[in-house]
C-alpha positions as YAML, in Angstrom:
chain: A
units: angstrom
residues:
- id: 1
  name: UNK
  ca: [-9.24, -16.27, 28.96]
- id: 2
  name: UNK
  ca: [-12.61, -15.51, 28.09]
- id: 3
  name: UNK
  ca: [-15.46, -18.36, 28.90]
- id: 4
  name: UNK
  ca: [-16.03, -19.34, 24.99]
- id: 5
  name: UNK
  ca: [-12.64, -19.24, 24.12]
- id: 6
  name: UNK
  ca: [-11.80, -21.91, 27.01]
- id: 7
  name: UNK
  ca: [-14.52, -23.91, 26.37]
- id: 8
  name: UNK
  ca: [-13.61, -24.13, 22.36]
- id: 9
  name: UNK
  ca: [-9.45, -24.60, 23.60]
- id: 10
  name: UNK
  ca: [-10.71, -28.08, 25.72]
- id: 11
  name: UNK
  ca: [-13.36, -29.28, 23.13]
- id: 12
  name: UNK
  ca: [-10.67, -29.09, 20.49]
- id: 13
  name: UNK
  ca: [-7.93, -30.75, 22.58]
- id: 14
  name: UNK
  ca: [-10.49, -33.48, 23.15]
- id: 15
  name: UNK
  ca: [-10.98, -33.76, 20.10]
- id: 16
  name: UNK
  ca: [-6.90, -33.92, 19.46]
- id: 17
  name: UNK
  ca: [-6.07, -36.27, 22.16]
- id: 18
  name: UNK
  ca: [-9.61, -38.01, 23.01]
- id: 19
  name: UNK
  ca: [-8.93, -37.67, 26.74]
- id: 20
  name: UNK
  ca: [-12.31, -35.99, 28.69]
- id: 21
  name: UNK
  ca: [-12.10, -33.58, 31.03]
- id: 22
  name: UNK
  ca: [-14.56, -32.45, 33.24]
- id: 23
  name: UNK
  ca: [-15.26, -28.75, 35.12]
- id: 24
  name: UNK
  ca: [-16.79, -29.71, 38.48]
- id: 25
  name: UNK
  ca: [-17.83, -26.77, 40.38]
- id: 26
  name: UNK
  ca: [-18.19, -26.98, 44.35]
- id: 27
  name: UNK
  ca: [-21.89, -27.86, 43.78]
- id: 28
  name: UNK
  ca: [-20.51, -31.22, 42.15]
- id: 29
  name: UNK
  ca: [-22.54, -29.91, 38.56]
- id: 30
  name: UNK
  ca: [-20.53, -29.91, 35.48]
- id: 31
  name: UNK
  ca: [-20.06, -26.92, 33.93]
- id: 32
  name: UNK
  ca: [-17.42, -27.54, 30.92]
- id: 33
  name: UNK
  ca: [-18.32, -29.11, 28.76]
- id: 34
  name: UNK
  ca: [-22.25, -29.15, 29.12]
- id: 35
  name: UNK
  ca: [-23.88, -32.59, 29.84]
- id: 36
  name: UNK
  ca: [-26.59, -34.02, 31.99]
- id: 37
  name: UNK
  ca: [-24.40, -36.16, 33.69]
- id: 38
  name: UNK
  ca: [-24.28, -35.80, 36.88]
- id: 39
  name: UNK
  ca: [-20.85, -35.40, 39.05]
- id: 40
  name: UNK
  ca: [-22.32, -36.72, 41.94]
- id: 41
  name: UNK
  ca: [-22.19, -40.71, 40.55]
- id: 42
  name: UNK
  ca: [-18.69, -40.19, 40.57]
- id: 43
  name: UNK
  ca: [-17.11, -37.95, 43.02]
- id: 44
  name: UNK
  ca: [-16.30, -40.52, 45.51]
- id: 45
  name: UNK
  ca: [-14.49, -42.14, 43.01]
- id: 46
  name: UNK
  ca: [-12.23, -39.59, 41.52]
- id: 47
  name: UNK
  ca: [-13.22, -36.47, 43.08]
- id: 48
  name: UNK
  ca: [-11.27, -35.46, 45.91]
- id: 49
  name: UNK
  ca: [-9.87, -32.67, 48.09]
- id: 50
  name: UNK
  ca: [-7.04, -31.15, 46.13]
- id: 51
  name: UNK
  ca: [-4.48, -28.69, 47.32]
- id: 52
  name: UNK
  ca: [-4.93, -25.60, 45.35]
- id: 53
  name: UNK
  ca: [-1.70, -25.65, 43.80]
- id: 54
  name: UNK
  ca: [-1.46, -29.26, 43.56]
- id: 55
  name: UNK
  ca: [-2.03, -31.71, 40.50]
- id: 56
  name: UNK
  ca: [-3.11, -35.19, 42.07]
- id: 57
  name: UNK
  ca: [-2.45, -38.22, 40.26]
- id: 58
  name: UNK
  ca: [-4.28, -41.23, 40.15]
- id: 59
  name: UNK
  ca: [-4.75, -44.94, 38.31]
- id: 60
  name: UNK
  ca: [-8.09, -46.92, 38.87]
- id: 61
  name: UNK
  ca: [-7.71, -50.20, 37.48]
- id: 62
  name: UNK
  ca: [-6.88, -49.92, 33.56]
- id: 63
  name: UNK
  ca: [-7.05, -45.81, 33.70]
- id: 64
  name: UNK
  ca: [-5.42, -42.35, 34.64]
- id: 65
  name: UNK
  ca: [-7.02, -39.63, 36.50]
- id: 66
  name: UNK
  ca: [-6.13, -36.74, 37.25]
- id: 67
  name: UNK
  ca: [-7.52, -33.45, 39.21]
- id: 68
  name: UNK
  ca: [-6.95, -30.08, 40.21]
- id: 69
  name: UNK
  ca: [-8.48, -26.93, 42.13]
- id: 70
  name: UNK
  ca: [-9.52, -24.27, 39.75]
- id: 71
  name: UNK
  ca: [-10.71, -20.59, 40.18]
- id: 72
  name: UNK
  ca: [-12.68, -18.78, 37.62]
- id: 73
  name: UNK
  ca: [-15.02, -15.90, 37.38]
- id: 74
  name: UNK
  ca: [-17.71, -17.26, 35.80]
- id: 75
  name: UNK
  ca: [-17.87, -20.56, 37.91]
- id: 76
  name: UNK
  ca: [-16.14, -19.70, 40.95]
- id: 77
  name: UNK
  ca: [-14.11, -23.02, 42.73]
- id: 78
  name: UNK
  ca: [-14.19, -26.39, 41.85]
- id: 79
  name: UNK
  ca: [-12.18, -29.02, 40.61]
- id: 80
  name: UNK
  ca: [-10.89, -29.98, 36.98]
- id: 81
  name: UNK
  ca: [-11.63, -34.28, 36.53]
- id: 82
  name: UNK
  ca: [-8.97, -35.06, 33.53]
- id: 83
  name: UNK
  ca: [-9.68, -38.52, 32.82]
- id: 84
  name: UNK
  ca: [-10.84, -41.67, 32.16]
- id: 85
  name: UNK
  ca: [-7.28, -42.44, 30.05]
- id: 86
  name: UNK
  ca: [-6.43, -45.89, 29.08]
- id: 87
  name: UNK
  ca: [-3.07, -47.38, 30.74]
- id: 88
  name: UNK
  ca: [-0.98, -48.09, 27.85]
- id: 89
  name: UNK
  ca: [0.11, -51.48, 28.83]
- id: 90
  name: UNK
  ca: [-3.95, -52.40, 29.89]
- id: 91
  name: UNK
  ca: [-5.87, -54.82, 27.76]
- id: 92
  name: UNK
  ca: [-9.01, -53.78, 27.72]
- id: 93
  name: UNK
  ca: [-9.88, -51.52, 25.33]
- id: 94
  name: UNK
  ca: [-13.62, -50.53, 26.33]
- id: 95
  name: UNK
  ca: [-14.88, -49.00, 29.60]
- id: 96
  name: UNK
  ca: [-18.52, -48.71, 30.93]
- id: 97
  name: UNK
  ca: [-19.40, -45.05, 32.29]
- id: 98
  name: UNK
  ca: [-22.41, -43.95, 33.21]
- id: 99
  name: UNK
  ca: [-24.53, -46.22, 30.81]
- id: 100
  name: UNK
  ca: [-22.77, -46.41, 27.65]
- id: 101
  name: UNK
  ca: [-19.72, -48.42, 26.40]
- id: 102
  name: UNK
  ca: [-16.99, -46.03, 25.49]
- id: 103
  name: UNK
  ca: [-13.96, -47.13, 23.54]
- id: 104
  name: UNK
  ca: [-10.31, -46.72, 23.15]
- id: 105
  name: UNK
  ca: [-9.29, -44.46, 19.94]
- id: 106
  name: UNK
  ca: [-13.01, -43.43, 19.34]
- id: 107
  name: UNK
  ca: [-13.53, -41.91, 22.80]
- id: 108
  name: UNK
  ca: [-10.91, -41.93, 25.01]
- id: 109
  name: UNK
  ca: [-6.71, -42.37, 24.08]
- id: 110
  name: UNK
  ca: [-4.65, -44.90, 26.01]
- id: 111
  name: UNK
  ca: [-1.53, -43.74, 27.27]
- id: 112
  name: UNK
  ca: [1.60, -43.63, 29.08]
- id: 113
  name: UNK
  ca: [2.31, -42.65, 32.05]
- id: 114
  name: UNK
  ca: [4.04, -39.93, 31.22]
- id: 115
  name: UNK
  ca: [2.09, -38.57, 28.60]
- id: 116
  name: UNK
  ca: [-0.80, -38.36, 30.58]
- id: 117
  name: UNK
  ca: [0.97, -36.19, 33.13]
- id: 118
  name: UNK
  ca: [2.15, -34.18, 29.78]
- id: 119
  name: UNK
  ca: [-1.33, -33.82, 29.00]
- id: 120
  name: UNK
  ca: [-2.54, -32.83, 32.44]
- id: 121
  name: UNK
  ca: [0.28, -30.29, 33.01]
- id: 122
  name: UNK
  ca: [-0.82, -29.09, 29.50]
- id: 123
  name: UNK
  ca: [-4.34, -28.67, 30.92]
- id: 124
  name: UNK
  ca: [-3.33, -26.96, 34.10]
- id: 125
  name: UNK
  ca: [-1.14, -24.16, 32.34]
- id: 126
  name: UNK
  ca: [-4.17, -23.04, 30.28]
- id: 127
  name: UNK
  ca: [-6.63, -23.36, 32.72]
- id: 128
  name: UNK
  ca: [-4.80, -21.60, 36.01]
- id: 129
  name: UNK
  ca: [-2.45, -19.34, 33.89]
- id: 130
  name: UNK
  ca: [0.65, -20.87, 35.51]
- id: 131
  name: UNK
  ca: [3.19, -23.80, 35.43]
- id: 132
  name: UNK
  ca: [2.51, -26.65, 37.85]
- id: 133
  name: UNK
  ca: [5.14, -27.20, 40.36]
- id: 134
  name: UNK
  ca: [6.70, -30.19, 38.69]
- id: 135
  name: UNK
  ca: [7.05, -27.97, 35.64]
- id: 136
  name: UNK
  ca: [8.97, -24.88, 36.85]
...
């Protein structure tokens, strides 16, 4: 898949599902989707080490994460950040990230469990070209 045509595919399942995703390339910048933000604030957090056909699952207080090891010509290595996604069964319905107040159903979903995973596995298949282990 071409480089517009996968940014356009994540923008509108943002869009669709309100969960952010993040391109991190080995340099920690942020390629997809383009922001100043910088990964470095948060790669201690929820940027780790990945095996590269792994999909590692995380929850930091009220929210889902998720990442995995991508390859792709025009960025080379790095890591896709899926994530923040509200717990289902959290209360809060607000985070803070990097300076702003973000809130549930106008920026990010809340979610199960399972439908996160859904989501991520979604993410994986267009992004590496393949099913994730847990999906074959």
């Amino acid at each position: 898949m071409d480089n517009a045509t996968l940014k356009y595919v994540l923008d509108q399942l943002y869009k669709e599902y309100l969960i952010p995703l993040f391109l991190v390339n080995d340099q920690y910048e942020i390629v997809i989707p383009k922001t100043n933000w910088s990964s470095r604030n948060f790669k201690e957090q929820v940027l780790e080490e990945t095996h590269p056909n792994e999909i590692r699952y995380f929850k930091k207080g009220a929210f889902f994460y998720s990442n995995f090891a991508f390859e792709l010509p025009e960025y080379g290595t790095g890591t896709v950040m899926i994530g923040p996604c509200g717990a289902l069964e959290a209360g809060s319905d607000s985070i803070h990230f990097q300076g702003h107040t973000y809130f549930a159903g106008i920026h990010y979903s809340k979610s199960s469990r399972e439908g996160f995973e859904q989501f991520t596995n979604l993410i994986f298949a267009i992004i590496r070209g393949t099913l994730g282990q847990n999906q074959k």
